[in-house]
Structures are given as structure tokens and as C-alpha cells.
Coordinates of C-alpha atoms and ligand atoms in Angstrom, one line a residue:
M1 CA 14.8 11.6 20.9
R2 CA 13.6 13.6 18.1
I3 CA 14.7 13.8 14.1
D4 CA 15.8 17.4 13.0
R5 CA 12.8 18.6 11.2
D6 CA 14.0 20.8 8.8
R7 CA 16.9 18.1 8.0
M8 CA 14.4 16.3 6.5
L9 CA 11.8 18.4 4.7
E10 CA 14.9 19.6 2.9
S11 CA 15.3 16.4 1.6
I12 CA 11.7 15.8 0.6
D13 CA 11.9 19.1 -1.3
R14 CA 14.9 17.9 -3.2
L15 CA 14.0 14.4 -4.4
A16 CA 10.3 16.1 -4.6
A17 CA 12.5 18.3 -7.4
V18 CA 13.4 15.5 -9.5
G19 CA 10.6 14.5 -11.9
A20 CA 8.6 17.6 -10.6
T21 CA 5.5 18.6 -12.3
P22 CA 3.8 21.7 -12.8
G23 CA 1.0 21.3 -10.8
G24 CA 3.5 20.4 -7.6
G25 CA 3.9 16.4 -8.0
V26 CA 6.5 14.4 -9.3
T27 CA 6.3 11.4 -12.1
R28 CA 8.9 9.1 -11.1
L29 CA 7.8 6.0 -13.4
A30 CA 9.9 2.4 -12.0
L31 CA 13.7 2.7 -14.1
S32 CA 13.2 5.7 -16.2
D33 CA 15.8 7.9 -16.0
E34 CA 14.1 10.2 -13.9
D35 CA 13.8 7.9 -11.3
R36 CA 17.4 7.1 -11.7
Q37 CA 17.9 10.7 -11.4
G38 CA 16.1 10.2 -7.8
R39 CA 17.9 6.8 -7.1
E40 CA 20.9 9.2 -7.3
L41 CA 20.1 11.5 -5.0
V42 CA 18.6 9.0 -2.2
G43 CA 22.1 7.4 -2.9
R44 CA 24.1 10.4 -1.9
L45 CA 21.8 10.9 1.1
M46 CA 22.4 7.7 2.1
E47 CA 25.9 7.6 1.7
E48 CA 26.0 11.4 3.8
A49 CA 24.3 9.7 6.4
G50 CA 26.9 7.4 7.2
L51 CA 25.3 4.3 5.1
R52 CA 26.9 1.9 3.3
V53 CA 25.3 1.3 0.2
R54 CA 24.3 -1.9 -1.6
I55 CA 22.6 -2.9 -4.6
D56 CA 20.7 -6.1 -5.6
D57 CA 19.2 -7.8 -8.5
L58 CA 16.1 -6.0 -8.3
G59 CA 17.7 -2.9 -7.9
N60 CA 16.4 -2.5 -4.4
M61 CA 19.1 0.0 -3.2
T62 CA 20.4 -0.8 1.0
G63 CA 21.7 1.6 3.0
R64 CA 23.3 0.1 6.5
R65 CA 24.6 1.4 9.5
D66 CA 26.2 -1.3 11.7
G67 CA 24.9 -2.2 14.6
S68 CA 27.7 -3.0 17.9
G69 CA 26.6 -6.8 16.9
D70 CA 26.3 -9.2 14.0
Q71 CA 22.6 -10.0 14.4
P72 CA 19.7 -9.4 11.5
A73 CA 18.9 -6.2 11.3
V74 CA 16.2 -3.5 11.7
V75 CA 14.9 -2.8 8.0
L76 CA 13.1 0.4 7.3
G77 CA 11.8 1.0 4.0
S78 CA 9.4 2.5 1.2
H79 CA 9.8 3.4 -3.0
C80 CA 10.6 6.5 -4.7
D81 CA 8.8 5.6 -7.6
S82 CA 5.5 7.0 -8.4
V83 CA 2.1 6.8 -10.6
R84 CA 1.9 9.5 -13.4
R85 CA 1.4 13.1 -11.5
G86 CA 1.5 11.2 -8.4
G87 CA 2.0 13.2 -5.3
R88 CA 5.4 14.1 -3.6
Y89 CA 5.1 12.2 -0.1
D90 CA 4.0 8.9 -1.5
G91 CA 6.9 6.3 -0.7
A92 CA 9.1 8.8 -0.6
Y93 CA 8.7 10.5 2.3
G94 CA 9.0 6.7 4.1
V95 CA 12.8 6.3 2.5
L96 CA 13.8 9.9 3.2
A97 CA 12.9 9.8 6.5
A98 CA 14.4 6.6 6.9
I99 CA 17.7 8.5 6.4
E100 CA 17.0 11.2 8.8
V101 CA 16.7 8.5 11.7
A102 CA 20.0 7.4 10.7
R103 CA 21.5 11.1 10.4
R104 CA 19.7 11.5 14.4
L105 CA 21.2 8.6 16.2
N106 CA 24.5 9.9 14.2
D107 CA 24.0 13.5 15.5
L108 CA 22.8 11.7 18.9
A109 CA 26.0 8.8 18.8
V110 CA 24.0 6.2 19.4
T111 CA 24.8 2.9 18.6
T112 CA 22.6 0.2 18.3
R113 CA 23.1 -3.9 19.1
R114 CA 21.1 -4.3 15.9
P115 CA 22.0 -2.8 12.5
I116 CA 19.9 -0.9 10.7
E117 CA 18.7 -1.1 6.8
V118 CA 16.9 1.9 5.0
V119 CA 15.2 0.3 1.8
N120 CA 14.1 2.3 -1.1
W121 CA 12.4 -0.8 -2.8
T122 CA 12.4 -0.4 -7.1
N123 CA 8.8 -0.4 -8.8
E124 CA 6.3 -0.2 -5.7
E125 CA 3.5 1.4 -8.2
G126 CA 3.7 -1.2 -10.5
V127 CA 2.3 1.8 -13.1
R128 CA 4.7 0.9 -15.4
F129 CA 5.8 -2.8 -15.1
E130 CA 3.2 -4.6 -13.4
P131 CA 2.4 -6.0 -10.7
A132 CA 2.9 -3.3 -8.1
M133 CA 5.5 -4.5 -5.1
M134 CA 7.3 -7.0 -7.1
C135 CA 10.6 -6.6 -5.7
S136 CA 9.5 -6.8 -2.3
G137 CA 7.8 -9.7 -3.8
V138 CA 10.9 -11.2 -5.1
V139 CA 12.5 -10.6 -1.8
A140 CA 9.5 -12.7 0.2
G141 CA 9.5 -15.6 -2.8
R142 CA 6.2 -14.7 -3.9
F143 CA 7.6 -14.0 -7.5
G144 CA 10.5 -15.6 -9.1
R145 CA 13.6 -13.4 -10.6
A146 CA 12.5 -14.6 -14.2
Y147 CA 9.2 -13.6 -14.2
V148 CA 10.1 -9.9 -13.0
Y149 CA 13.1 -9.5 -15.5
D150 CA 10.6 -10.5 -18.2
R151 CA 7.7 -7.7 -17.5
R152 CA 7.2 -5.3 -20.3
D153 CA 6.1 -2.0 -20.3
L154 CA 3.8 -0.7 -23.2
E155 CA 6.5 0.2 -25.0
G156 CA 7.6 -3.4 -24.9
K157 CA 10.7 -2.2 -22.6
R158 CA 12.0 -5.5 -20.7
F159 CA 12.3 -5.2 -16.4
E160 CA 16.0 -6.3 -16.7
E161 CA 17.2 -4.2 -19.8
E162 CA 15.8 -1.2 -18.0
L163 CA 17.3 -1.5 -14.9
R164 CA 20.9 -2.4 -16.3
R165 CA 19.9 0.5 -18.8
I166 CA 19.6 2.9 -15.1
G167 CA 22.3 1.4 -13.8
Y168 CA 20.7 -0.1 -11.3
L169 CA 21.5 -4.0 -11.9
G170 CA 23.0 -5.3 -8.9
S171 CA 23.5 -9.0 -7.3
E172 CA 21.3 -11.5 -5.2
G173 CA 24.2 -11.4 -2.8
D174 CA 23.0 -7.8 -2.1
R175 CA 19.5 -7.3 -1.7
P176 CA 17.9 -6.5 1.9
G177 CA 18.5 -8.1 5.4
P178 CA 18.4 -10.7 6.8
A179 CA 16.0 -8.4 8.9
A180 CA 15.2 -9.1 12.4
A181 CA 12.3 -6.2 11.7
Y182 CA 10.6 -4.3 9.1
L183 CA 9.1 -1.2 9.5
E184 CA 7.7 1.0 6.7
L185 CA 6.5 4.8 7.7
H186 CA 3.8 5.8 4.8
I187 CA 1.2 8.9 4.1
E188 CA -2.2 7.3 4.9
Q189 CA -3.9 7.5 2.0
G190 CA -7.3 7.8 3.5
P191 CA -9.4 9.9 5.8
V192 CA -9.5 8.2 9.3
L193 CA -6.5 10.6 10.9
E194 CA -8.1 13.4 9.7
A195 CA -11.1 12.3 10.6
A196 CA -10.0 11.8 13.9
D197 CA -7.9 14.6 14.0
L198 CA -5.3 12.8 15.0
A199 CA -1.4 13.2 13.1
V200 CA -0.2 9.3 13.3
G201 CA -2.1 5.5 13.2
V202 CA -0.5 2.3 14.0
V203 CA -1.1 0.1 11.4
Q204 CA -2.2 -3.4 12.6
G205 CA -2.1 -4.5 9.0
I206 CA -3.3 -4.6 5.2
V207 CA -7.1 -5.5 4.8
G208 CA -8.3 -8.8 3.1
I209 CA -9.9 -7.8 -0.4
T210 CA -12.0 -10.3 -2.3
W211 CA -13.9 -10.1 -5.4
S212 CA -17.1 -11.5 -6.7
E213 CA -19.5 -10.8 -9.4
V214 CA -23.5 -11.4 -9.0
T215 CA -25.9 -12.3 -11.9
V216 CA -29.1 -11.4 -11.5
E217 CA -31.3 -13.7 -13.9
G218 CA -34.7 -12.1 -14.0
R219 CA -37.3 -12.2 -17.4
A220 CA -37.4 -9.7 -19.8
D221 CA -40.5 -8.3 -21.0
H222 CA -42.8 -5.1 -21.8
A223 CA -43.0 -2.6 -19.5
G224 CA -46.3 -1.7 -20.3
P225 CA -48.5 -4.7 -20.3
S226 CA -46.5 -6.6 -17.5
P227 CA -48.6 -6.3 -13.9
M228 CA -46.3 -5.6 -11.3
E229 CA -47.3 -9.1 -9.6
L230 CA -46.3 -11.3 -12.9
R231 CA -42.9 -9.8 -13.0
R232 CA -39.2 -11.2 -12.8
D233 CA -37.2 -8.3 -12.8
A234 CA -33.9 -8.6 -12.9
L235 CA -32.8 -4.5 -11.7
A236 CA -35.1 -4.4 -9.1
A237 CA -33.7 -7.4 -7.2
A238 CA -30.3 -6.8 -7.9
A239 CA -31.2 -3.4 -6.1
Q240 CA -31.9 -5.3 -3.3
V241 CA -28.3 -7.0 -3.5
I242 CA -26.6 -3.7 -3.8
S243 CA -28.6 -2.2 -0.5
A244 CA -27.6 -5.7 1.2
V245 CA -24.1 -4.8 0.3
E246 CA -24.3 -2.2 1.9
Q247 CA -26.3 -2.8 4.7
L248 CA -23.9 -5.5 5.5
A249 CA -20.8 -4.1 5.6
R250 CA -22.6 -0.8 7.7
R251 CA -23.6 -3.1 10.7
T252 CA -20.0 -4.7 10.5
P253 CA -17.3 -2.8 11.7
E254 CA -14.0 -2.0 9.9
A255 CA -16.0 -3.5 6.5
V256 CA -16.3 -1.8 3.6
A257 CA -18.2 -2.9 0.6
T258 CA -18.9 -1.5 -2.7
V259 CA -21.2 -2.5 -5.9
G260 CA -18.9 -0.7 -8.6
R261 CA -19.9 -2.1 -11.8
L262 CA -22.9 -2.8 -13.3
T263 CA -24.6 -3.7 -16.5
V264 CA -28.6 -4.0 -17.5
E265 CA -29.5 -6.0 -20.0
P266 CA -31.3 -4.9 -22.0
N267 CA -30.8 -1.8 -20.8
V268 CA -34.4 -0.2 -22.9
I269 CA -36.4 2.1 -21.2
N270 CA -39.4 0.4 -21.8
T271 CA -38.6 -3.2 -21.4
I272 CA -38.3 -4.7 -17.5
P273 CA -34.5 -5.6 -17.4
G274 CA -34.3 -9.3 -17.9
R275 CA -30.1 -9.4 -16.7
V276 CA -27.9 -7.8 -14.6
V277 CA -24.0 -8.2 -13.4
M278 CA -22.9 -6.9 -11.4
S279 CA -19.4 -6.7 -8.8
V280 CA -18.9 -6.3 -5.3
D281 CA -15.9 -5.2 -3.2
V282 CA -15.9 -6.5 0.3
R283 CA -12.4 -5.8 2.7
H284 CA -11.8 -6.6 6.0
G285 CA -8.4 -7.1 7.9
E286 CA -9.9 -10.4 9.8
P287 CA -9.9 -13.3 7.4
A288 CA -13.2 -14.6 9.8
T289 CA -14.9 -11.4 8.9
L290 CA -14.4 -11.4 5.1
E291 CA -15.9 -14.5 5.2
A292 CA -18.7 -14.0 7.2
L293 CA -19.4 -11.0 5.1
V294 CA -19.9 -13.1 2.1
A295 CA -21.4 -16.1 3.6
E296 CA -23.6 -13.7 4.7
L297 CA -24.1 -12.4 1.6
E298 CA -25.1 -15.4 -0.4
Q299 CA -27.6 -16.3 2.0
V300 CA -29.5 -12.8 1.4
I301 CA -28.8 -13.2 -2.5
A302 CA -30.6 -17.1 -1.7
A303 CA -33.7 -15.5 0.1
L304 CA -33.9 -12.5 -2.4
A305 CA -34.3 -15.2 -5.5
D306 CA -36.5 -16.7 -3.7
E307 CA -38.4 -14.1 -2.7
R308 CA -39.0 -12.7 -6.3
G309 CA -38.4 -15.7 -8.6
V310 CA -35.2 -14.5 -10.3
G311 CA -31.9 -16.4 -10.5
I312 CA -29.1 -15.1 -8.6
A313 CA -25.6 -16.8 -8.9
L314 CA -22.3 -15.5 -7.1
D315 CA -18.5 -16.1 -8.9
R316 CA -16.5 -15.0 -6.3
F317 CA -13.0 -15.1 -8.7
W318 CA -10.1 -13.5 -6.7
T319 CA -9.5 -13.0 -3.2
S320 CA -6.1 -11.2 -1.6
E321 CA -5.8 -12.6 1.8
A322 CA -5.3 -10.2 4.8
T323 CA -1.9 -10.1 6.0
P324 CA -2.0 -9.6 9.9
F325 CA 0.9 -7.2 11.3
A326 CA 3.8 -8.3 14.4
P327 CA 2.4 -7.4 17.4
S328 CA 5.7 -7.0 18.9
V329 CA 6.3 -4.4 15.8
V330 CA 2.7 -2.8 16.6
A331 CA 3.5 -2.5 20.0
A332 CA 7.2 -1.0 19.5
V333 CA 5.0 1.9 17.5
E334 CA 2.8 1.8 20.0
D335 CA 5.3 2.6 22.9
A336 CA 7.3 5.0 21.0
C337 CA 4.4 7.1 20.6
R338 CA 3.5 7.0 23.8
E339 CA 7.0 8.0 25.1
L340 CA 6.4 11.2 22.8
A341 CA 3.2 11.7 24.4
L342 CA 1.2 11.9 20.8
P343 CA -2.2 10.4 20.8
S344 CA -2.4 7.3 17.9
R345 CA -5.3 5.0 17.2
R346 CA -4.6 2.3 15.4
L347 CA -6.4 1.2 11.4
W348 CA -6.0 -1.1 8.8
S349 CA -4.2 0.1 5.3
G350 CA -6.7 0.2 2.7
A351 CA -3.3 -0.5 -0.1
G352 CA -1.0 -3.3 -0.3
H353 CA 2.1 -1.6 0.6
D354 CA 5.9 -3.3 0.3
A355 CA 4.9 -4.1 3.9
K356 CA 2.9 -6.8 3.0
Y357 CA 5.3 -9.1 1.6
M358 CA 7.9 -8.3 3.9
A359 CA 5.5 -9.5 7.3
E360 CA 6.7 -12.8 5.1
V361 CA 10.3 -12.8 6.0
C362 CA 9.8 -11.1 9.6
P363 CA 7.6 -9.1 12.0
T364 CA 6.4 -6.0 10.2
A365 CA 4.2 -3.2 11.1
M366 CA 3.6 0.4 9.2
I367 CA 2.9 3.9 10.7
F368 CA 0.6 6.2 8.7
V369 CA 0.7 10.0 8.8
R370 CA -2.3 12.1 7.9
S371 CA -2.8 12.8 4.6
R372 CA -4.9 15.6 3.7
G373 CA -8.5 15.5 2.4
G374 CA -7.3 11.6 2.0
L375 CA -6.2 12.0 -1.1
S376 CA -3.0 10.5 -3.0
H377 CA -1.6 9.1 -6.6
C378 CA -2.3 12.6 -7.3
E379 CA -0.6 16.2 -7.0
E380 CA -2.5 17.8 -4.0
E381 CA -1.6 14.6 -2.1
F382 CA -0.7 17.0 1.3
S383 CA 0.8 16.6 4.6
T384 CA 1.8 19.1 6.8
A385 CA 4.9 19.9 7.9
E386 CA 4.4 19.2 11.6
D387 CA 2.9 15.5 11.2
L388 CA 5.9 14.8 9.0
A389 CA 8.3 15.0 11.6
E390 CA 6.1 13.4 14.1
G391 CA 5.2 10.4 11.8
A392 CA 9.4 10.4 11.3
D393 CA 10.1 10.7 15.3
V394 CA 7.6 7.9 16.0
L395 CA 9.8 5.7 13.4
L396 CA 12.9 6.9 14.9
N397 CA 11.9 5.9 18.6
A398 CA 10.4 2.2 17.2
A399 CA 13.5 1.5 14.8
W400 CA 15.6 2.7 18.0
R401 CA 13.8 0.0 20.4
L402 CA 13.1 -2.4 17.7
A403 CA 17.1 -2.2 17.0
D404 CA 18.8 -2.0 20.8
R405 CA 16.9 -4.9 21.9
A406 CA 19.3 -7.7 22.7
G407 CA 18.8 -11.7 20.6
Ligands
ZN501 ZN1 3.2 4.2 -1.5

């Protein structure tokens, strides 16, 4: 089965016209007038595709295509809100491709056993109201509704009032699901598929992230009269820590690690640095590997502190655990690729998506489509029509597999 490419691209063009920016991108902040206009269009497209539309108490929109049985649904979703001057594909593509899946099943008069639901999640981006992905987070039980309702934007406007103002405050009974599986199609937002010359990637999960602060305590002293062997130079030691962070990640497959922030005291040309504070961001898909990377860094730091006679402390202050996706849904996506004779590879998502929270509710996976230059969250974000069509073909066939499975 293949989707109708021109019909899907036309829907993408229509939604991209809502909140369009002069540079070819979109600004559709959550619960803004542009978001309302976008939702109205998405609702119309859902209804034209024969989907029954319902709105829940968080503004999440669900369009349902009945199955022959009354089992939990296969849910296909993404989001139509954007960042400021964002791209036209981030989120919108996943929702519109899912609507195209429903249209194509209608064209072919396919009845699935399980219902299929298409979801437009509210406020995935978290730009206007923090945190990101809060409405799938409520559905997954991560946040309470009252917490989300009380979030305010920079002008002090409350989430709940804004949701009511745009006419999308529905009821709790109309949340998506119950879900047998969740599948999200999204642009990659990174350069891996482009480098591998592949249109489509099978996402095996969302990486774990851990943030630490490393403080190096040396001794500030005059740069002239202090012989090299008597110094305790905090910055020279910090340079070795930075190098160790890079080396650890380089020799661990699929790991990334970054020192992105550094403060040097006293930061003076003729004074030996006495104190350095730096950030360390480490990411990996396997929780055990992430732990091992941090443990190894701690060992390197202890050895360096000894060798150089400085104090080095690592304070690990934040961790977002990895979300491995369900092997059954990942396999359905890979089977769909095989059936379409489409080469693909597995990869990890380095960014969060609503799929992260849905993975706590039901078996979940994602499909990525190549982004030119790996760019996203900017007007230059671009994927070719061919790649967008191939990603949607995979969504169609994977959804059909999942929805037709008995039980
Ligand atoms: Zn997105």
C-alpha cells in the first residue's frame, strides 16, 4: 500500500499557510490564534477523512476510524504547534501523514480489526507554556491536570484560560485511547539519515540524558614567578577533563558528550586560573552504558586530581532516563520497510517527543524521515517530497499491520 503523495503534500502546504513566516517557516505557538486556525483545518481534514473528532480536557484532538472489533486502538500522533519561526514539517507532518493513512485505507476500502486514532497533541514544543510534551504527559500520568492548567506564558496568561479562549477545552472522557500501540512519524532533526543516505529510520527509543557540573579547584597565582612544576592550574586540569569527556564518548558507540559551558576564575591574562566550573552533558540510549560513562568519567577525574594536585568534584544534578521503544512496534515498522523494499536503519532520538510519554502507556515506536542538513526548529527545515512520501508509506503499512493483528 502507498499513500497518495500529492494529497498529503497539499495538506502540508495548507497547514503551513497557517502562521506562515516570510522565510518559509511557521509560527504556531500553542493555544495562539494561529494554533486555533491550524486546529480548525486539522479538524476539517479529519472529518473529510471520515474520522470522528473528539477534544479532551487538555485540547488534544483525536480523530477515530472504527475497526471491526471493539479492541484498543492503534494511535498515530504528533503535534501541530511550533516554535517561533519554526519549520513547516516538525510535528505537522506526523499528524497530516496519519490523516492520509486514514484516507488511503478508505480509498482501498480496508477495514482493520482495531480502530485507528489520529492525535494532534497540545503543546508539544513547550515554547509558550513549559514544560514540553505536557499534554501527552498528563495522559501518561506524569503530570496532574491542575499543574498543566496553572502553567503561565510570559504575559501571565494561564493555560486553561487560553485553551478555553480558543475553544478547545473538552472533556476528560475524550482523551486518546485506550491504545494498543502508539506510532509517531517525525522528521529526524539530526544528520544521521542524510549521512547514511537513507530516507527512513526506525527509532528504537529516546536517549537518556544526564547533566553534571564539574568544579576544578586549583590555586590562583601570578603567571610570572610561578614555575610550572609548582602550579595548581585549574584550567589546565579542566582541559584534560574536557578531553576525557570527548574521548569517552568517541570510543563508546552511539554515545555523545558535550562540555558546553565553562567559567574560569579569575579569568585574567596574567593569573594562573584558580577555579573552573563546567557543564557536562552525556547521552546514550542504554541506561547501563550511560551509567558506565559517568562512572568512568568519575575515575578519570579522580586520577587527574591526584596527578595535578587539584580538587575536582562532579555533581550530577539532572537525569532524564532513556526510553527504549517496544520491540513489537519497532518490528512492525521494520517489516513495513521490508515490504516496501525500503532500506532503513535503526537510530535513537536525541530529542524528546510525545512518544516518550506514550511509551509508558502502551507499546510505542517512531519513524524518522531524513532532514536536509539535519536542520529543524528553523525556517530552513526541509525534507524532500519523495522522503516524506516514503515515511508516510511506512506509517501506513506499519499501522495496518498493528491494527489488523487480532487480540
Ligand atoms: Zn516535533
